[in-house]
Short mmCIF file of C-alpha atoms in Angstrom, two decimals:
data_model
loop_
_atom_site.label_atom_id
_atom_site.label_comp_id
_atom_site.label_asym_id
_atom_site.label_seq_id
_atom_site.Cartn_x
_atom_site.Cartn_y
_atom_site.Cartn_z
CA MET A 1 -46.40 -104.11 -198.45
CA GLY A 2 -44.59 -101.78 -200.89
CA ASP A 3 -43.57 -103.31 -204.33
CA PRO A 4 -40.62 -105.81 -204.35
CA ILE A 5 -37.33 -105.14 -204.47
CA ARG A 6 -35.92 -105.75 -208.37
CA ILE A 7 -32.57 -106.78 -208.71
CA LEU A 8 -31.06 -107.21 -212.19
CA HIS A 9 -29.13 -110.03 -212.57
CA VAL A 10 -26.53 -110.60 -215.84
CA VAL A 11 -25.82 -113.25 -217.53
CA VAL A 12 -24.69 -114.15 -221.09
CA ASN A 13 -28.06 -115.97 -221.76
CA MET A 14 -30.11 -118.01 -219.28
CA ASN A 15 -29.28 -121.47 -220.47
CA ARG A 16 -28.84 -124.45 -218.57
CA GLY A 17 -25.88 -123.99 -217.38
CA GLY A 18 -24.60 -124.18 -213.33
CA ALA A 19 -25.20 -120.77 -212.63
CA GLU A 20 -28.39 -119.99 -214.64
CA THR A 21 -29.82 -123.45 -212.88
CA LEU A 22 -28.87 -121.84 -209.44
CA LEU A 23 -31.00 -118.70 -210.52
CA MET A 24 -33.85 -120.04 -211.54
CA ASN A 25 -33.82 -122.64 -208.36
CA LEU A 26 -33.27 -119.51 -206.02
CA TYR A 27 -35.85 -117.46 -208.21
CA ARG A 28 -38.79 -120.19 -207.98
CA ASN A 29 -37.75 -120.23 -204.17
CA ILE A 30 -37.59 -116.51 -202.61
CA ASP A 31 -40.79 -114.71 -201.47
CA ARG A 32 -41.53 -112.70 -205.28
CA SER A 33 -44.20 -110.89 -203.54
CA LYS A 34 -40.55 -108.92 -201.84
CA VAL A 35 -38.05 -109.73 -204.45
CA GLN A 36 -38.19 -109.76 -207.94
CA PHE A 37 -35.41 -111.11 -210.19
CA ASP A 38 -35.03 -109.06 -214.12
CA PHE A 39 -32.10 -110.26 -216.51
CA LEU A 40 -29.79 -108.25 -218.54
CA THR A 41 -28.67 -110.92 -221.54
CA CYS A 42 -27.22 -111.27 -224.49
CA LYS A 43 -28.85 -114.18 -226.17
CA ALA A 44 -31.88 -115.73 -225.83
CA GLY A 45 -32.26 -118.38 -223.20
CA VAL A 46 -34.71 -121.45 -222.69
CA PHE A 47 -35.39 -120.48 -219.42
CA ASP A 48 -37.35 -116.63 -221.10
CA ALA A 49 -40.50 -117.93 -220.59
CA GLU A 50 -40.72 -119.26 -217.36
CA ILE A 51 -39.02 -115.84 -216.13
CA MET A 52 -41.48 -113.57 -217.70
CA GLU A 53 -44.08 -115.76 -216.07
CA MET A 54 -43.16 -115.70 -212.68
CA GLY A 55 -43.08 -111.56 -213.58
CA GLY A 56 -39.16 -111.26 -214.40
CA LYS A 57 -38.22 -108.70 -217.40
CA ILE A 58 -35.69 -109.56 -219.90
CA HIS A 59 -33.55 -107.11 -221.40
CA ARG A 60 -31.22 -108.10 -223.84
CA ILE A 61 -28.11 -105.92 -225.24
CA PRO A 62 -25.39 -107.67 -227.76
CA TYR A 63 -22.30 -109.84 -227.17
CA VAL A 64 -19.21 -108.36 -227.40
CA THR A 65 -17.90 -111.26 -229.54
CA ASP A 66 -20.91 -109.65 -231.83
CA ILE A 67 -20.24 -106.03 -232.04
CA GLY A 68 -16.79 -106.01 -230.55
CA HIS A 69 -15.23 -104.10 -227.33
CA THR A 70 -16.10 -100.27 -228.14
CA ARG A 71 -19.58 -101.04 -228.73
CA TYR A 72 -20.14 -103.50 -225.93
CA ILE A 73 -19.07 -101.18 -223.56
CA GLN A 74 -21.18 -98.38 -225.11
CA ALA A 75 -24.03 -100.93 -225.41
CA LEU A 76 -23.65 -101.32 -221.37
CA ASP A 77 -23.29 -97.67 -220.69
CA GLN A 78 -26.47 -97.28 -222.33
CA PHE A 79 -28.76 -99.86 -220.71
CA PHE A 80 -27.63 -98.40 -216.97
CA MET A 81 -28.46 -94.55 -218.17
CA THR A 82 -31.17 -95.81 -219.47
CA HIS A 83 -32.59 -97.99 -216.33
CA PRO A 84 -31.78 -95.72 -213.43
CA GLN A 85 -34.38 -97.95 -211.96
CA TYR A 86 -31.63 -101.05 -210.54
CA THR A 87 -29.95 -99.94 -208.07
CA ILE A 88 -28.80 -103.87 -207.61
CA VAL A 89 -26.87 -104.90 -210.00
CA HIS A 90 -25.67 -108.65 -209.51
CA ALA A 91 -23.44 -109.77 -212.50
CA HIS A 92 -22.44 -113.52 -212.63
CA MET A 93 -20.46 -113.30 -216.12
CA ASP A 94 -17.05 -113.67 -213.91
CA LYS A 95 -13.89 -111.80 -215.26
CA MET A 96 -16.47 -110.08 -217.73
CA SER A 97 -18.33 -108.65 -215.04
CA GLY A 98 -15.76 -106.61 -214.10
CA PHE A 99 -16.86 -104.23 -217.25
CA VAL A 100 -20.61 -104.69 -216.29
CA LEU A 101 -19.97 -103.41 -212.41
CA ARG A 102 -17.51 -100.62 -213.86
CA SER A 103 -21.03 -99.39 -216.16
CA ALA A 104 -23.43 -99.37 -213.57
CA LYS A 105 -21.19 -97.81 -211.50
CA LYS A 106 -20.62 -94.97 -213.79
CA THR A 107 -24.79 -94.41 -214.07
CA GLY A 108 -25.27 -94.74 -210.19
CA ALA A 109 -26.29 -98.28 -209.24
CA SER A 110 -25.04 -98.41 -205.44
CA ILE A 111 -24.93 -101.91 -205.09
CA ARG A 112 -23.02 -104.09 -207.15
CA ILE A 113 -22.28 -107.68 -206.71
CA ALA A 114 -19.59 -109.89 -208.16
CA HIS A 115 -20.46 -113.47 -208.48
CA SER A 116 -17.80 -116.27 -208.97
CA HIS A 117 -19.02 -119.76 -210.36
CA GLY A 118 -15.69 -120.77 -211.95
CA THR A 119 -12.08 -120.80 -211.28
CA ARG A 120 -10.74 -120.67 -215.04
CA SER A 121 -11.77 -118.56 -217.99
CA GLU A 122 -12.26 -120.12 -220.94
CA GLY A 123 -11.51 -119.24 -224.57
CA GLY A 124 -8.22 -119.12 -226.03
CA ILE A 125 -5.07 -116.75 -225.63
CA VAL A 126 -6.80 -113.40 -226.70
CA SER A 127 -10.43 -114.42 -225.44
CA LYS A 128 -8.70 -114.90 -221.92
CA MET A 129 -5.97 -111.79 -221.87
CA TYR A 130 -9.45 -110.04 -223.06
CA LYS A 131 -11.25 -111.53 -219.32
CA TRP A 132 -7.90 -110.89 -217.53
CA VAL A 133 -7.87 -107.22 -218.31
CA ALA A 134 -11.71 -106.94 -217.46
CA GLY A 135 -11.44 -108.72 -214.36
CA ASN A 136 -9.28 -105.90 -213.01
CA TYR A 137 -12.35 -103.88 -212.29
CA ILE A 138 -13.94 -105.94 -210.37
CA ALA A 139 -12.28 -104.86 -207.16
CA THR A 140 -12.74 -101.15 -207.28
CA ASN A 141 -16.34 -101.71 -209.20
CA ALA A 142 -17.86 -104.27 -206.91
CA THR A 143 -19.52 -103.91 -203.39
CA HIS A 144 -19.95 -107.40 -202.74
CA PHE A 145 -18.25 -110.23 -203.56
CA LEU A 146 -20.53 -113.90 -203.93
CA ALA A 147 -18.53 -117.17 -204.51
CA CYS A 148 -19.87 -120.52 -204.97
CA THR A 149 -16.79 -122.21 -203.36
CA ASN A 150 -13.75 -120.91 -201.85
CA LYS A 151 -11.22 -121.81 -204.50
CA ALA A 152 -13.73 -119.89 -207.12
CA ALA A 153 -13.23 -116.98 -204.65
CA LYS A 154 -9.92 -116.80 -204.60
CA TRP A 155 -9.73 -117.36 -208.39
CA LEU A 156 -12.11 -114.16 -209.40
CA PHE A 157 -10.90 -112.08 -206.04
CA THR A 158 -7.76 -111.89 -205.83
CA GLY A 159 -6.93 -109.87 -202.69
CA ASN A 160 -10.47 -109.65 -201.80
CA GLU A 161 -11.22 -113.27 -201.50
CA SER A 162 -11.23 -112.73 -197.56
CA LYS A 163 -14.33 -110.14 -197.95
CA ALA A 164 -16.45 -113.00 -199.89
CA ILE A 165 -19.56 -114.64 -199.16
CA ILE A 166 -19.70 -118.37 -199.82
CA LEU A 167 -23.49 -118.83 -201.26
CA LYS A 168 -24.14 -122.79 -202.09
CA ASN A 169 -25.17 -123.90 -205.13
CA GLY A 170 -28.65 -125.43 -203.24
CA ILE A 171 -31.49 -127.63 -205.07
CA GLU A 172 -34.60 -128.54 -204.35
CA THR A 173 -33.58 -131.93 -202.85
CA GLU A 174 -37.29 -133.39 -202.60
CA LYS A 175 -37.37 -133.83 -206.13
CA PHE A 176 -34.11 -135.91 -206.09
CA LEU A 177 -35.01 -138.27 -204.17
CA PHE A 178 -34.50 -142.00 -205.97
CA SER A 179 -37.90 -143.48 -206.83
CA PRO A 180 -37.16 -147.35 -208.31
CA GLU A 181 -40.84 -146.49 -210.26
CA VAL A 182 -39.20 -143.48 -212.17
CA ARG A 183 -36.17 -145.41 -212.44
CA GLU A 184 -38.07 -148.30 -214.59
CA GLU A 185 -40.35 -145.52 -216.13
CA VAL A 186 -36.99 -143.48 -217.98
CA ARG A 187 -35.14 -146.95 -218.81
CA GLN A 188 -37.81 -147.99 -220.42
CA GLU A 189 -38.40 -144.64 -222.37
CA LEU A 190 -34.94 -144.20 -223.60
CA ASN A 191 -34.38 -147.89 -224.11
CA ILE A 192 -31.74 -149.42 -221.97
CA PRO A 193 -32.25 -153.24 -221.60
CA PRO A 194 -33.10 -153.97 -217.73
CA ASN A 195 -30.21 -155.74 -217.21
CA SER A 196 -27.64 -152.81 -218.33
CA ILE A 197 -25.46 -150.55 -216.11
CA ALA A 198 -25.95 -146.89 -217.75
CA VAL A 199 -23.02 -144.52 -216.68
CA GLY A 200 -24.18 -141.15 -216.83
CA HIS A 201 -22.76 -137.29 -217.55
CA VAL A 202 -24.52 -134.43 -217.57
CA GLY A 203 -22.84 -131.11 -219.18
CA ARG A 204 -22.00 -129.10 -222.11
CA PHE A 205 -19.93 -130.21 -224.79
CA ASN A 206 -16.83 -127.97 -224.30
CA SER A 207 -13.33 -128.86 -223.02
CA PRO A 208 -13.31 -128.27 -219.51
CA LYS A 209 -15.94 -130.83 -219.53
CA ASN A 210 -12.95 -133.75 -220.58
CA HIS A 211 -15.92 -135.86 -223.15
CA SER A 212 -12.92 -137.52 -225.08
CA PHE A 213 -11.57 -138.79 -221.48
CA LEU A 214 -14.94 -139.67 -220.72
CA ILE A 215 -15.65 -141.83 -224.28
CA GLU A 216 -11.95 -143.38 -224.17
CA ILE A 217 -12.44 -145.15 -220.45
CA PHE A 218 -16.07 -145.88 -221.39
CA GLY A 219 -14.88 -147.37 -224.38
CA GLU A 220 -11.93 -149.85 -222.33
CA LEU A 221 -15.03 -150.73 -219.82
CA ASN A 222 -17.27 -151.52 -222.22
CA LYS A 223 -14.83 -154.20 -223.39
CA TYR A 224 -14.69 -155.52 -219.88
CA GLN A 225 -18.28 -155.30 -219.28
CA SER A 226 -20.73 -155.25 -222.58
CA ASN A 227 -23.86 -154.44 -220.89
CA THR A 228 -22.50 -150.96 -219.82
CA VAL A 229 -24.23 -147.95 -221.85
CA LEU A 230 -22.93 -143.92 -221.37
CA VAL A 231 -25.74 -141.50 -221.60
CA LEU A 232 -24.72 -137.96 -222.40
CA VAL A 233 -27.00 -135.26 -221.55
CA GLY A 234 -26.39 -131.47 -222.93
CA ASP A 235 -25.04 -129.91 -225.91
CA GLY A 236 -22.27 -127.64 -227.44
CA VAL A 237 -19.19 -127.13 -229.73
CA LEU A 238 -17.70 -129.88 -229.31
CA ARG A 239 -20.60 -132.56 -229.51
CA SER A 240 -20.02 -133.45 -233.68
CA GLU A 241 -16.67 -133.84 -232.31
CA ILE A 242 -17.36 -136.10 -229.95
CA GLU A 243 -20.21 -137.73 -231.88
CA LYS A 244 -17.03 -138.59 -234.42
CA LYS A 245 -15.01 -140.65 -231.85
CA VAL A 246 -17.45 -142.84 -230.43
CA ASN A 247 -18.21 -143.65 -234.18
CA ALA A 248 -14.33 -143.99 -235.04
CA LEU A 249 -13.93 -146.33 -231.55
CA HIS A 250 -17.38 -148.53 -232.48
CA LEU A 251 -19.57 -147.50 -230.02
CA GLN A 252 -22.40 -145.76 -231.52
CA ASP A 253 -24.47 -148.43 -230.63
CA LYS A 254 -23.39 -147.86 -226.75
CA VAL A 255 -23.14 -144.00 -226.21
CA MET A 256 -26.66 -142.01 -226.21
CA PHE A 257 -26.53 -138.60 -226.69
CA LEU A 258 -29.75 -136.77 -225.49
CA GLY A 259 -29.48 -133.24 -226.08
CA VAL A 260 -30.21 -130.58 -223.82
CA ARG A 261 -33.24 -131.78 -221.33
CA SER A 262 -35.29 -130.14 -218.72
CA ASP A 263 -35.78 -133.10 -216.94
CA ILE A 264 -32.54 -134.29 -215.12
CA THR A 265 -34.26 -134.94 -211.61
CA ARG A 266 -35.85 -138.02 -214.24
CA LEU A 267 -33.07 -139.08 -215.76
CA LEU A 268 -30.38 -139.27 -212.98
CA GLN A 269 -33.05 -142.31 -211.05
CA ALA A 270 -31.96 -144.21 -214.52
CA PHE A 271 -28.31 -143.75 -214.19
CA ASP A 272 -25.96 -146.54 -211.92
CA MET A 273 -22.83 -144.43 -211.65
CA PHE A 274 -22.35 -140.84 -212.60
CA VAL A 275 -18.72 -140.09 -214.29
CA PHE A 276 -17.38 -136.48 -214.22
CA PRO A 277 -14.07 -136.21 -215.28
CA SER A 278 -13.81 -132.01 -215.86
CA ILE A 279 -10.56 -130.71 -216.43
CA HIS A 280 -11.13 -127.16 -214.36
CA GLU A 281 -14.81 -126.53 -212.64
CA GLY A 282 -16.21 -124.44 -210.17
CA LEU A 283 -19.04 -126.31 -208.28
CA PRO A 284 -20.87 -128.34 -210.21
CA VAL A 285 -24.84 -128.22 -209.29
CA THR A 286 -25.37 -131.47 -211.43
CA LEU A 287 -22.87 -133.44 -209.05
CA VAL A 288 -24.47 -131.94 -205.90
CA GLU A 289 -27.78 -133.17 -207.78
CA ALA A 290 -26.36 -136.52 -208.30
CA GLN A 291 -25.96 -137.87 -204.93
CA GLY A 292 -29.43 -136.61 -204.35
CA ALA A 293 -30.23 -139.13 -206.32
CA GLY A 294 -28.01 -141.70 -204.42
CA LEU A 295 -25.70 -142.14 -207.56
CA PRO A 296 -21.80 -143.06 -207.18
CA CYS A 297 -20.06 -140.79 -208.62
CA LEU A 298 -16.34 -140.85 -209.84
CA ILE A 299 -14.81 -137.01 -210.57
CA SER A 300 -11.53 -135.87 -211.16
CA ASP A 301 -9.09 -134.59 -208.17
CA VAL A 302 -9.51 -131.01 -209.76
CA ILE A 303 -12.94 -130.45 -208.69
CA THR A 304 -13.25 -128.81 -204.96
CA ARG A 305 -13.95 -131.43 -202.14
CA GLU A 306 -16.21 -128.75 -200.69
CA VAL A 307 -19.15 -131.15 -203.53
CA ASP A 308 -18.27 -133.85 -201.77
CA MET A 309 -22.00 -134.12 -199.22
CA GLY A 310 -20.09 -136.94 -197.00
CA ILE A 311 -22.52 -140.04 -197.89
CA HIS A 312 -19.59 -141.61 -199.28
CA LEU A 313 -21.06 -141.58 -202.92
CA VAL A 314 -17.73 -139.43 -204.04
CA GLU A 315 -14.57 -141.05 -205.59
CA SER A 316 -12.04 -138.74 -206.37
CA LEU A 317 -9.63 -139.59 -209.26
CA SER A 318 -6.56 -138.33 -210.86
CA LEU A 319 -6.50 -137.56 -214.84
CA ASN A 320 -3.55 -139.34 -214.91
CA ASP A 321 -4.38 -142.47 -214.25
CA ARG A 322 -6.61 -143.90 -215.85
CA GLN A 323 -6.46 -147.25 -215.83
CA GLY A 324 -7.88 -145.75 -211.74
CA TRP A 325 -11.18 -145.24 -213.61
CA ILE A 326 -11.22 -148.01 -215.06
CA ASP A 327 -11.16 -150.29 -212.08
CA GLN A 328 -13.20 -148.16 -209.75
CA MET A 329 -15.76 -148.23 -212.65
CA LYS A 330 -15.77 -151.68 -212.42
CA ARG A 331 -16.09 -151.40 -208.84
CA VAL A 332 -19.19 -149.29 -208.37
CA ILE A 333 -20.87 -152.21 -210.97
CA SER A 334 -19.66 -155.24 -208.38
CA SER A 335 -20.91 -153.39 -205.54
CA LYS A 336 -24.20 -152.78 -206.16
CA LEU A 337 -24.93 -149.57 -203.34
CA PRO A 338 -28.52 -148.72 -202.40
CA ARG A 339 -30.06 -145.61 -204.04
CA GLN A 340 -31.40 -144.37 -200.74
CA ILE A 341 -29.67 -141.51 -199.09
CA PRO A 342 -29.74 -140.27 -195.62
CA GLU A 343 -32.43 -137.77 -194.45
CA LEU A 344 -31.22 -134.63 -194.29
CA SER A 345 -27.77 -135.28 -195.87
CA LEU A 346 -27.89 -132.54 -198.58
CA SER A 347 -29.35 -129.83 -196.06
CA ASN A 348 -27.09 -130.76 -193.25
CA LYS A 349 -24.13 -129.33 -195.66
CA GLY A 350 -26.42 -126.37 -196.78
CA TYR A 351 -27.06 -126.96 -200.11
CA ASP A 352 -31.15 -127.33 -200.14
CA ILE A 353 -32.03 -124.57 -201.62
CA LYS A 354 -34.82 -123.54 -199.46
CA ASN A 355 -32.70 -122.60 -196.64
CA THR A 356 -30.09 -120.82 -200.05
CA ALA A 357 -33.04 -118.72 -200.82
CA ALA A 358 -34.58 -118.11 -197.83
CA TRP A 359 -30.71 -116.54 -197.12
CA THR A 360 -30.54 -114.83 -200.69
CA GLU A 361 -33.75 -113.12 -200.05
CA GLY A 362 -32.46 -111.90 -196.65
CA PHE A 363 -29.30 -110.92 -198.04
CA TYR A 364 -30.99 -108.62 -200.96
CA LEU A 365 -33.37 -107.19 -198.74
CA GLY A 366 -30.34 -106.44 -196.30
CA ILE A 367 -28.46 -104.67 -198.61
CA SER A 368 -30.91 -102.54 -199.76
CA ARG A 369 -32.10 -101.00 -196.66
#
């Protein structure tokens, strides 16, 4: 046995986003004697310590927003020039991957993978235009195209989507199976009264997640059903704005802000439904996890149908039909569904991380030969 092949993953930081969670799930489940992950990041992240424990290296360069375009490109070029050992570069920065892969190609990395995790760029008009320019370099500099869904492939690889391989955002399914004991324990920790209905949401506080809409429909539900609580997991730029909105609607006793948590598997057990009114998404791993925990999920109809595991837990609703969301939440409350899901239901759909990791390992070993 020689040394493992080392894959360089390029991300902004290793925090708890969807792409990063998938990467960590893969990393924990691949055979690290054959394949090792290293990371090129721009900021510190919550997974850094675990990565280093598993034998990964973390490299850092400043991000474009901190040093400007010219110096960012120089930093990328400089990095790849001084680290010629990385022949496989896997970029997870959506359109910004164009600049990364161009630098990697210039300095001789023979395998350059672009991975689409979304369906739209974030930021204002200037930021979107800049990313559009970056995105134009993907087609000429990537050797392989991966995406979480067909829609994500179409968005990032226009014209090349037929070449894209769909890599499903697998999860560690056995960790999410419903447990009444864990549910009880977590509800006590969070001081959720025994007869309360807990509406849950996991996601960054940014505009695509549509927290504002979530607060409004929850406020309406709470007028009708006063024993409801809303539990928000995550952090982000809009958090204080949403906290203000909660206070303005006099819901501060009904809404919990838990911040970033590492125990999502446990928290999901404590919820009674999962509400996810995003304006746009790739394939949200949290929705796969929520179904793994047997939770009824109300999601916006802009989210790809590929997220539905076919176990009658997902209801897609239009963001133009506010009343429809409130009615559906009432319906979930009155229906009291059992939380056990059919065995292998996620596995059969390709969302068990063990299968995903085995495929990924084979993919890297295959292209490195």
